[in-house]
PDB file of C-alpha atoms in Angstrom:
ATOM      1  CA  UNK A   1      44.937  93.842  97.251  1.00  0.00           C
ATOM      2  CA  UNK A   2      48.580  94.676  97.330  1.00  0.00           C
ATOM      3  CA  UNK A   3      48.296  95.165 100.887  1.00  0.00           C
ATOM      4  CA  UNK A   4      46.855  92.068 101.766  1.00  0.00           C
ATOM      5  CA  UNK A   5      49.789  90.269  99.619  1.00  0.00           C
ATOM      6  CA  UNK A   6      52.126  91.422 101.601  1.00  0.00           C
ATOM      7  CA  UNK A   7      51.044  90.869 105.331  1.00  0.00           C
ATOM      8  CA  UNK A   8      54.487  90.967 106.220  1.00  0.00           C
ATOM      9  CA  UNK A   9      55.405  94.565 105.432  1.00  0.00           C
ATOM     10  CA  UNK A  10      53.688  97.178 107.791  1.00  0.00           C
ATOM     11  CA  UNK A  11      50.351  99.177 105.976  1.00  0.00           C
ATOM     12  CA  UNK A  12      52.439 102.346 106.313  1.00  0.00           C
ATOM     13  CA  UNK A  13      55.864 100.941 104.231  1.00  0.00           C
ATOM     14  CA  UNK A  14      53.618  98.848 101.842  1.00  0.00           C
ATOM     15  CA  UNK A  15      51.306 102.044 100.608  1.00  0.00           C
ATOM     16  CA  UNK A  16      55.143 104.334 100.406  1.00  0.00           C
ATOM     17  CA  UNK A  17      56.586 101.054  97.907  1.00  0.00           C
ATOM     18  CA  UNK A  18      52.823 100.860  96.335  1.00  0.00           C
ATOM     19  CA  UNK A  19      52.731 104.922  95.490  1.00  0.00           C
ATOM     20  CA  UNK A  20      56.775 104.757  94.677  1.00  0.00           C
ATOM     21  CA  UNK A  21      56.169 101.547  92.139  1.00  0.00           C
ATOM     22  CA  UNK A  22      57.616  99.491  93.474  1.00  0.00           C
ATOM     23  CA  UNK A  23      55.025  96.471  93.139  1.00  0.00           C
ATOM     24  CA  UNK A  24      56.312  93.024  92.542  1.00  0.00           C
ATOM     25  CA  UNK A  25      58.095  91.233  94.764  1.00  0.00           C
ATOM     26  CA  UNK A  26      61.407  91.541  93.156  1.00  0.00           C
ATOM     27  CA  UNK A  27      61.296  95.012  93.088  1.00  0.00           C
ATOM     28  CA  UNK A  28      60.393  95.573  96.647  1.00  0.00           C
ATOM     29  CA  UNK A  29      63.137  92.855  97.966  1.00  0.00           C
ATOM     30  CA  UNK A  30      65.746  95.110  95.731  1.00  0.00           C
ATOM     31  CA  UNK A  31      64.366  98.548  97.421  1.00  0.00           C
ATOM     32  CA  UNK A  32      63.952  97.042 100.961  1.00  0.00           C
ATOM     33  CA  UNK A  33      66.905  94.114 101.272  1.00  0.00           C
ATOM     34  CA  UNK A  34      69.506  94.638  98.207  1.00  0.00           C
ATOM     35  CA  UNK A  35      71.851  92.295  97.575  1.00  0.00           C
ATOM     36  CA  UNK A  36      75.612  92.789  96.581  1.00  0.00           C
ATOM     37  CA  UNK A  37      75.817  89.534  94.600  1.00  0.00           C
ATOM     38  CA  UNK A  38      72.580  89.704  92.481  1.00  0.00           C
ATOM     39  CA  UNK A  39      71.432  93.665  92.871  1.00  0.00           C
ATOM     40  CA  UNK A  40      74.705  94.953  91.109  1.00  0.00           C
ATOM     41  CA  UNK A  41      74.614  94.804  87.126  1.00  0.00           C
ATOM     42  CA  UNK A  42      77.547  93.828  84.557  1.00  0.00           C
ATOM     43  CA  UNK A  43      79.983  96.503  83.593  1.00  0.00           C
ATOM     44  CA  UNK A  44      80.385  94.904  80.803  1.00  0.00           C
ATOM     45  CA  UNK A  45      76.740  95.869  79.697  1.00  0.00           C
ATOM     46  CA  UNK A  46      77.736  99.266  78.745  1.00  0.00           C
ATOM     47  CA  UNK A  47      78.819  98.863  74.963  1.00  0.00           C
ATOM     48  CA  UNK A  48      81.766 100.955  75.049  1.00  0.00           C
ATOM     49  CA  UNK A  49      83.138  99.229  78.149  1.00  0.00           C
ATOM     50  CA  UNK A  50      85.682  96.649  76.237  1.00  0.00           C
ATOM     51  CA  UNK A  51      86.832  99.625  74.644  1.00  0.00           C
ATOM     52  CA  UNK A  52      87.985 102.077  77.597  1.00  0.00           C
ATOM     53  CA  UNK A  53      89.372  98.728  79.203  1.00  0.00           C
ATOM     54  CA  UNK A  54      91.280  98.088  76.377  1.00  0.00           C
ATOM     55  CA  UNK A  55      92.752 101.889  76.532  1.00  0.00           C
ATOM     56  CA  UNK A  56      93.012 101.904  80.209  1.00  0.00           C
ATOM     57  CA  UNK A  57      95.620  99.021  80.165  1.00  0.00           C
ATOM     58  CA  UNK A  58      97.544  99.923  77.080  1.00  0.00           C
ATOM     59  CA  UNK A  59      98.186 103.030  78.229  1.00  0.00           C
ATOM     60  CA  UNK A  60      99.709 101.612  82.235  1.00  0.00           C
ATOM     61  CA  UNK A  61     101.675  98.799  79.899  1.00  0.00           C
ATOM     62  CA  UNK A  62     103.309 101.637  77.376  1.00  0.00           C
ATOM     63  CA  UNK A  63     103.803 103.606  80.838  1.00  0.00           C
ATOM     64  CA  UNK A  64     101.715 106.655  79.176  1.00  0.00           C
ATOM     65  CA  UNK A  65     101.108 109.495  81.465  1.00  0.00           C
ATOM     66  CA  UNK A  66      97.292 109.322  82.198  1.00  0.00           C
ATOM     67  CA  UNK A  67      95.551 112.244  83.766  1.00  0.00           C
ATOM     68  CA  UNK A  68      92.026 112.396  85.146  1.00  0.00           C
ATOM     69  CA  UNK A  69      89.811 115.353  85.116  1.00  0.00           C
ATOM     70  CA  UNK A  70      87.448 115.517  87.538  1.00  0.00           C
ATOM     71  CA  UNK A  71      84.336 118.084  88.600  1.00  0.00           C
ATOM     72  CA  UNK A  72      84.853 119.932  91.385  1.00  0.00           C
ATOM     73  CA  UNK A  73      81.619 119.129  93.769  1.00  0.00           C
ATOM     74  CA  UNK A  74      81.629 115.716  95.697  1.00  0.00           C
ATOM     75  CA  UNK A  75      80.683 113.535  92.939  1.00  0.00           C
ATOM     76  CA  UNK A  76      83.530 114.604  90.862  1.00  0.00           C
ATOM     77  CA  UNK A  77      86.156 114.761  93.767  1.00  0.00           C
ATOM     78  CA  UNK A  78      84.891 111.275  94.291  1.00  0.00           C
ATOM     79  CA  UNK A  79      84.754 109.930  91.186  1.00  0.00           C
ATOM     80  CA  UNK A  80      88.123 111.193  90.331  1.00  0.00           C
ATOM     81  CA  UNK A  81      89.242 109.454  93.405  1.00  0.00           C
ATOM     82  CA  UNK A  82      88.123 105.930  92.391  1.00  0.00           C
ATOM     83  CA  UNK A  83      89.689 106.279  89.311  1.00  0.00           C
ATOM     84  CA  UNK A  84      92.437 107.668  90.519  1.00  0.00           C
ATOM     85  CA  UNK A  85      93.002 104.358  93.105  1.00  0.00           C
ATOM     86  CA  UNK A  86      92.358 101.834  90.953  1.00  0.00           C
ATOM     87  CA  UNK A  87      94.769 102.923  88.344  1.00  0.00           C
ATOM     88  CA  UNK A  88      97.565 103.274  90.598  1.00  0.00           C
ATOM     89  CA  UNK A  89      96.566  99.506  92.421  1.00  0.00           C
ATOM     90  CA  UNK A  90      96.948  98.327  88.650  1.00  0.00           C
ATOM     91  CA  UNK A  91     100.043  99.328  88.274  1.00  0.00           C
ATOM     92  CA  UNK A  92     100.132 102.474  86.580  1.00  0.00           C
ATOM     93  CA  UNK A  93     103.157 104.535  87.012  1.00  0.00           C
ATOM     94  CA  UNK A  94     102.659 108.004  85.627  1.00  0.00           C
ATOM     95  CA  UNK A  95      98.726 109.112  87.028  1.00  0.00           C
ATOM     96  CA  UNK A  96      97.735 112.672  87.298  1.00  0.00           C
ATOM     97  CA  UNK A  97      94.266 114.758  88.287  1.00  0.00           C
ATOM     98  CA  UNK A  98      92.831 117.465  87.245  1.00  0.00           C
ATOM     99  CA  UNK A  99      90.130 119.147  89.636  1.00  0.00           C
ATOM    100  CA  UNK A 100      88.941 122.011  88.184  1.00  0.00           C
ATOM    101  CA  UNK A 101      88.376 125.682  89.569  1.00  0.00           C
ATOM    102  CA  UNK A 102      84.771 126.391  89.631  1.00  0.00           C
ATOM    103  CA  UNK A 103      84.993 130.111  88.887  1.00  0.00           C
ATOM    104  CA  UNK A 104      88.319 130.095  86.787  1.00  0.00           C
ATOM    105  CA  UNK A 105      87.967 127.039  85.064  1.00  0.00           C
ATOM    106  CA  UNK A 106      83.843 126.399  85.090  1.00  0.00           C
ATOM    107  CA  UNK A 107      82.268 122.916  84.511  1.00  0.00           C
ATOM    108  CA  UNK A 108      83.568 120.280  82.877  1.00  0.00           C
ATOM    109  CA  UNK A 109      86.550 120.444  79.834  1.00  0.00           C
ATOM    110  CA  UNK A 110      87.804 123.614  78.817  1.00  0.00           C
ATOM    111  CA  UNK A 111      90.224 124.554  75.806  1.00  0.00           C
ATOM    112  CA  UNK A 112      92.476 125.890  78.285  1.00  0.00           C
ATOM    113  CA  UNK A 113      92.724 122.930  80.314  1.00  0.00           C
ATOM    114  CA  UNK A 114      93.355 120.581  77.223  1.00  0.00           C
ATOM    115  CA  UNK A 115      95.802 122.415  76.181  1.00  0.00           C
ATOM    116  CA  UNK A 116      97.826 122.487  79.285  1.00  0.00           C
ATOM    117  CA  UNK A 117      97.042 118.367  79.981  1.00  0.00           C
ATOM    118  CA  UNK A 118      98.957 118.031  76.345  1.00  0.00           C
ATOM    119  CA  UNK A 119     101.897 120.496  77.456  1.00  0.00           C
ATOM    120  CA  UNK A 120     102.228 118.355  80.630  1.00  0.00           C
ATOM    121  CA  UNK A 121     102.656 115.592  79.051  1.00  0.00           C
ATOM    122  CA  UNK A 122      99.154 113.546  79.266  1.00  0.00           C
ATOM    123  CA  UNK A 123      98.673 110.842  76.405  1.00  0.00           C
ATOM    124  CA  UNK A 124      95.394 109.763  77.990  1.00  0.00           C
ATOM    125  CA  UNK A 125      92.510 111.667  79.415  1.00  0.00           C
ATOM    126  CA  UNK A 126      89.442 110.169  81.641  1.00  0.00           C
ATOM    127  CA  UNK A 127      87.126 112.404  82.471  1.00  0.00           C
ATOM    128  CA  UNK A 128      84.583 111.422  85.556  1.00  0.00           C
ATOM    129  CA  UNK A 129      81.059 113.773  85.860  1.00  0.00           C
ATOM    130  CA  UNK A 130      81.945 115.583  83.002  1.00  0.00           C
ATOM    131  CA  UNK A 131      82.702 115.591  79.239  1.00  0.00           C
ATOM    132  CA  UNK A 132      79.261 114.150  77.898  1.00  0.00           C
ATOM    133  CA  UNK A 133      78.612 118.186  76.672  1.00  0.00           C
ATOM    134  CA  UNK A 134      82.537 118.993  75.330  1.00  0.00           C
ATOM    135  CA  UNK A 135      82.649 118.167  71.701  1.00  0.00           C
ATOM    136  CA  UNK A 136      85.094 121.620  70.946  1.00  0.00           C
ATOM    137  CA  UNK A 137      87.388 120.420  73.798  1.00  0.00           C
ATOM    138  CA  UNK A 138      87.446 116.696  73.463  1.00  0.00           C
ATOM    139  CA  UNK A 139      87.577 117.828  69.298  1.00  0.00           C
ATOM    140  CA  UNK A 140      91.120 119.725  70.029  1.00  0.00           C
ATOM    141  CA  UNK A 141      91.859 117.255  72.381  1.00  0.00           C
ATOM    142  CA  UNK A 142      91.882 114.617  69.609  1.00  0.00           C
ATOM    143  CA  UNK A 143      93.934 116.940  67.333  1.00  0.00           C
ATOM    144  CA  UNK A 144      96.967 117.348  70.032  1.00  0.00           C
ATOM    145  CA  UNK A 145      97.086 113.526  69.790  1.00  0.00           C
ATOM    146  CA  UNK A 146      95.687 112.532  73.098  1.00  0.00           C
ATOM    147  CA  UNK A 147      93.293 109.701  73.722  1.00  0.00           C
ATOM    148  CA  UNK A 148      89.940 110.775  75.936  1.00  0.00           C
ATOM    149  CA  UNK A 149      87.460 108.410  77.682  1.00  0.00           C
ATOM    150  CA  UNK A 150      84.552 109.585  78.627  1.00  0.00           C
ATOM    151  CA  UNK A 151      82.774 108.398  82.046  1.00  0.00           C
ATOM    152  CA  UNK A 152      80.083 110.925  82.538  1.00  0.00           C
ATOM    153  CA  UNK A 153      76.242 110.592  83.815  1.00  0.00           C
ATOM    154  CA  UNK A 154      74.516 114.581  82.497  1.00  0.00           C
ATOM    155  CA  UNK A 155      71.788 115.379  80.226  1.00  0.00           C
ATOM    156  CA  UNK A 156      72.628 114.312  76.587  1.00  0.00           C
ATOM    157  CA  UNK A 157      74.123 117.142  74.068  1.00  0.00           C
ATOM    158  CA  UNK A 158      72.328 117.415  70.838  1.00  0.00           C
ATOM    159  CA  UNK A 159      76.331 116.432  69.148  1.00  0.00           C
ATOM    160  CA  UNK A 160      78.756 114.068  70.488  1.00  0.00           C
ATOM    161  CA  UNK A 161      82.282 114.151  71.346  1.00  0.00           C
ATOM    162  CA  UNK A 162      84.516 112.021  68.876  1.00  0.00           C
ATOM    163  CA  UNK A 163      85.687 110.418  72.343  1.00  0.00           C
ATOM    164  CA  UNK A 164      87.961 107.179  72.097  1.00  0.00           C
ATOM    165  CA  UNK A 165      84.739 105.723  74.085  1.00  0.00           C
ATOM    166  CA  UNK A 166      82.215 106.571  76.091  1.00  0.00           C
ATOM    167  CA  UNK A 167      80.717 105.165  79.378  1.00  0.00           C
ATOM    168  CA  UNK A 168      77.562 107.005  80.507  1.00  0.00           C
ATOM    169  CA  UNK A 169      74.096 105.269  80.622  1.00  0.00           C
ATOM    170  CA  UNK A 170      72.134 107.310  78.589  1.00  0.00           C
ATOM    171  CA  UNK A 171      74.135 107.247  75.596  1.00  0.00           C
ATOM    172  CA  UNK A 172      71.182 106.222  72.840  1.00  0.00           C
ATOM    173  CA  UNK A 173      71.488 102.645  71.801  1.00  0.00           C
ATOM    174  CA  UNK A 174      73.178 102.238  75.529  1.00  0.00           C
ATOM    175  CA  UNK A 175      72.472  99.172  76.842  1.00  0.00           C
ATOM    176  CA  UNK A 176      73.130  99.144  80.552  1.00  0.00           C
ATOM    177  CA  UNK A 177      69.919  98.848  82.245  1.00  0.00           C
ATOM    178  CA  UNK A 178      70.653 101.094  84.964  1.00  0.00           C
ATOM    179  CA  UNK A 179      70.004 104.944  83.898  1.00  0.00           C
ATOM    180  CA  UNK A 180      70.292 107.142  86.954  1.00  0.00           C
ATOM    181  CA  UNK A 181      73.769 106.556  88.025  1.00  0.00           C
ATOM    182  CA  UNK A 182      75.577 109.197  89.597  1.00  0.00           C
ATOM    183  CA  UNK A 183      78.985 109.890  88.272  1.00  0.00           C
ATOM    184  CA  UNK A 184      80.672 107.950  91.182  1.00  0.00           C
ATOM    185  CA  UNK A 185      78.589 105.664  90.474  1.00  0.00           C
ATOM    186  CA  UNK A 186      79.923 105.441  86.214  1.00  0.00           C
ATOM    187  CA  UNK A 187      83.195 105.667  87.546  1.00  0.00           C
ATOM    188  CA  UNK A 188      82.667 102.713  89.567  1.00  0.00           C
ATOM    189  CA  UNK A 189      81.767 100.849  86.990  1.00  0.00           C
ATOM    190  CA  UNK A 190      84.910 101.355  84.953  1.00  0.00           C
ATOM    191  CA  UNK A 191      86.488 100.704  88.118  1.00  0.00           C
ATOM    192  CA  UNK A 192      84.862  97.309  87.900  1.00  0.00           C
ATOM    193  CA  UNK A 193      85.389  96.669  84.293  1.00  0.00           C
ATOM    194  CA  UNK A 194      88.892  97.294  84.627  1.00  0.00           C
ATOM    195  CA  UNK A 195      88.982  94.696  87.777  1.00  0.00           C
ATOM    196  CA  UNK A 196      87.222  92.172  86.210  1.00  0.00           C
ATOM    197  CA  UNK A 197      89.745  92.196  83.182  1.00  0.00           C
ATOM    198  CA  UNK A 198      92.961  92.302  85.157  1.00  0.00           C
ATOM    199  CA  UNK A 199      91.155  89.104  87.532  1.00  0.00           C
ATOM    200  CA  UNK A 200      90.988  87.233  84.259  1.00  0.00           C
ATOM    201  CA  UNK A 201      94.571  86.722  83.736  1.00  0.00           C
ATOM    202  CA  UNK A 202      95.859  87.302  87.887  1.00  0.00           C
ATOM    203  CA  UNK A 203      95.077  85.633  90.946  1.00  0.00           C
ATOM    204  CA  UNK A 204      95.934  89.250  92.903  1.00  0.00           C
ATOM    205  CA  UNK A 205      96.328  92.949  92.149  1.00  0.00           C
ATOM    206  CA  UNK A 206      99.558  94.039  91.751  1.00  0.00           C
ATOM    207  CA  UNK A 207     101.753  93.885  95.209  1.00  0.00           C
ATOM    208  CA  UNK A 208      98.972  91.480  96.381  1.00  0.00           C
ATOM    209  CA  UNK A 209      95.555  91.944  97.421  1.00  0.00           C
ATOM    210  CA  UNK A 210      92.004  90.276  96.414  1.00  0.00           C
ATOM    211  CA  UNK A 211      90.245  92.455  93.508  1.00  0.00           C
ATOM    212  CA  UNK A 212      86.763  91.917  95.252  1.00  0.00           C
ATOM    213  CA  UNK A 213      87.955  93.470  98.608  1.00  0.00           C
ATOM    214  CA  UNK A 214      89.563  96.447  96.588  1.00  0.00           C
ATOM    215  CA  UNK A 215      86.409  97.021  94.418  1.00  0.00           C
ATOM    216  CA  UNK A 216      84.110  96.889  97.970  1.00  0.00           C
ATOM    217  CA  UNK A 217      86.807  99.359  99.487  1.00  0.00           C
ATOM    218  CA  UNK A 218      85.691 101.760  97.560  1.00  0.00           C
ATOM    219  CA  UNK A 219      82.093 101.982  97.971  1.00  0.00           C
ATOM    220  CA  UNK A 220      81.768 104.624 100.593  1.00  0.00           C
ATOM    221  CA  UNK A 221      82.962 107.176  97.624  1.00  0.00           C
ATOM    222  CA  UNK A 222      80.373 105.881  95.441  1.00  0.00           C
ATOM    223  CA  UNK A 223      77.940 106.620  98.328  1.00  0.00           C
ATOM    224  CA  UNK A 224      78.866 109.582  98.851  1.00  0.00           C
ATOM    225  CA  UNK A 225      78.843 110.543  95.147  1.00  0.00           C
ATOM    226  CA  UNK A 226      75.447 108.769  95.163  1.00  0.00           C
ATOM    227  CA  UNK A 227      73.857 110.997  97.728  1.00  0.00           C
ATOM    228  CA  UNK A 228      75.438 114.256  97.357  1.00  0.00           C
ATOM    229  CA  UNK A 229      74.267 113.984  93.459  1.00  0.00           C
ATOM    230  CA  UNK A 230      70.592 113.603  94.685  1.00  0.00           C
ATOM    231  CA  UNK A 231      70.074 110.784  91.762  1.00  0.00           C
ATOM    232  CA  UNK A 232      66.858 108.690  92.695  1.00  0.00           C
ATOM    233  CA  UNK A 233      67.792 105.796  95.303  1.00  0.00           C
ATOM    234  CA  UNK A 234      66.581 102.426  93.397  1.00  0.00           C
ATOM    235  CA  UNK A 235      67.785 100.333  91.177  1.00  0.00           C
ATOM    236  CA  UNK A 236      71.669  99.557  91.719  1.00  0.00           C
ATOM    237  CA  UNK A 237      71.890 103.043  92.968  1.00  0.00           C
ATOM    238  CA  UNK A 238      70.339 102.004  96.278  1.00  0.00           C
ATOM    239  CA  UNK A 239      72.644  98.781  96.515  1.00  0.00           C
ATOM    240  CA  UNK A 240      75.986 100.404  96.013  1.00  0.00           C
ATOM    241  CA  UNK A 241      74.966 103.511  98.633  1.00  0.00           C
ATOM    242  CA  UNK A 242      73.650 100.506 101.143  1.00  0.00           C
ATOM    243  CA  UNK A 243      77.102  98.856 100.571  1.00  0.00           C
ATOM    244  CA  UNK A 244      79.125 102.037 101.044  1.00  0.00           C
ATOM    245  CA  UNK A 245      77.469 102.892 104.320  1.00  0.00           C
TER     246      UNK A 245
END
């Protein structure tokens, strides 16, 4: 029956969407043909979203030093690198990164790290593909004073870190419809959230420039964060890896 709706698509393609799920015409124009304008979902849908935005911009307008701590395999280099762009074409003055070492340092925050970030003078941390597991780190983090977002995309910890806020889709209670983001991909979307907040009050970016060409300018990271991450390519996923290619 399915094949027979869909006289259009040949046998082979229709019985790979069919055994994939990807049944109703909706889904299979999103797979096959997504769109930019309608395929990509609200950043604003992720609860805690208002929140980092709110941080993000108080910290460029009090000129705080904000430092972003990546991962150190291609969805964390590339992550940090969206983040990284968008806060310096929003003005911010005093922008840092922190990549770490993958046999000195290990995954994600460590207490070391934090406590060098404070000594250097960070007042804000935003941590991309990482962070979701490091309740001790972000904990002492806190303590020293500094703020932390959280943009992260792994396996939920059985505790939470007392972050400032936290954008990562499987939060519990989270509300933005797509789960399997890579971290490029959450980073993105902060990227976004950030862009759509600055567009409410300014024509252009800082120095110039059209917020939707900067946001699309930065798609072949998410792609490549997309990909190298091996997260499932559907859903808004697919769209933003179609768009960065």
């Amino acid at each position: 029956e399915f094949i027979a709706e869909h006289p259009e698509l040949p046998e082979i393609i229709a019985r790979l969407l069919w055994n994939r799920g990807f049944k109703t015409q909706t889904e299979i124009d999103e797979f096959l043909n997504p769109d930019y304008s309608t395929d990509i979902h609200d950043p604003f849908l992720f609860k805690d979203m208002p929140k980092a935005v709110d941080i993000i911009f108080s910290a460029i307008k009090n000129g705080s030093k904000i430092t972003v701590h990546g991962d150190y395999d291609a969805d964390g280099v590339c992550a940090s690198v969206i983040i990284i762009s968008a806060l310096k074409k929003l003005g911010a003055k005093d922008v840092d990164v922190f990549l770490p070492h993958r046999e000195t340092d290990g995954y994600g925050l460590n207490k070391k790290t934090v406590q060098y970030l404070k000594e250097s003078g960070t007042q804000l941390i935003i941590t991309c593909d990482c962070g979701i597991s490091n309740t001790p780190e972000v904990t002492l983090a806190k303590e020293l004073g500094m703020t932390v977002v959280i943009t992260d995309h792994h396996a939920m910890p059985k505790t939470f870190p007392p972050a400032d806020a936290i954008i990562h889709p499987l939060v519990p209670g989270e509300t933005y419809p797509d789960k399997t983001l890579a971290g490029g991909g959450v980073a993105f979307k902060l990227v976004q959230g950030l862009l759509a907040e600055h567009k409410k009050t300014n024509a252009t970016l800082p120095g110039g420039g059209s917020h939707e060409v900067f946001e699309k300018w930065l798609l072949d990271l998410v792609a490549i964060s997309t990909v190298a991450d091996l997260v499932p390519l559907h859903g808004e996923s697919r769209t933003l890896v179609r768009y960065g290619l």
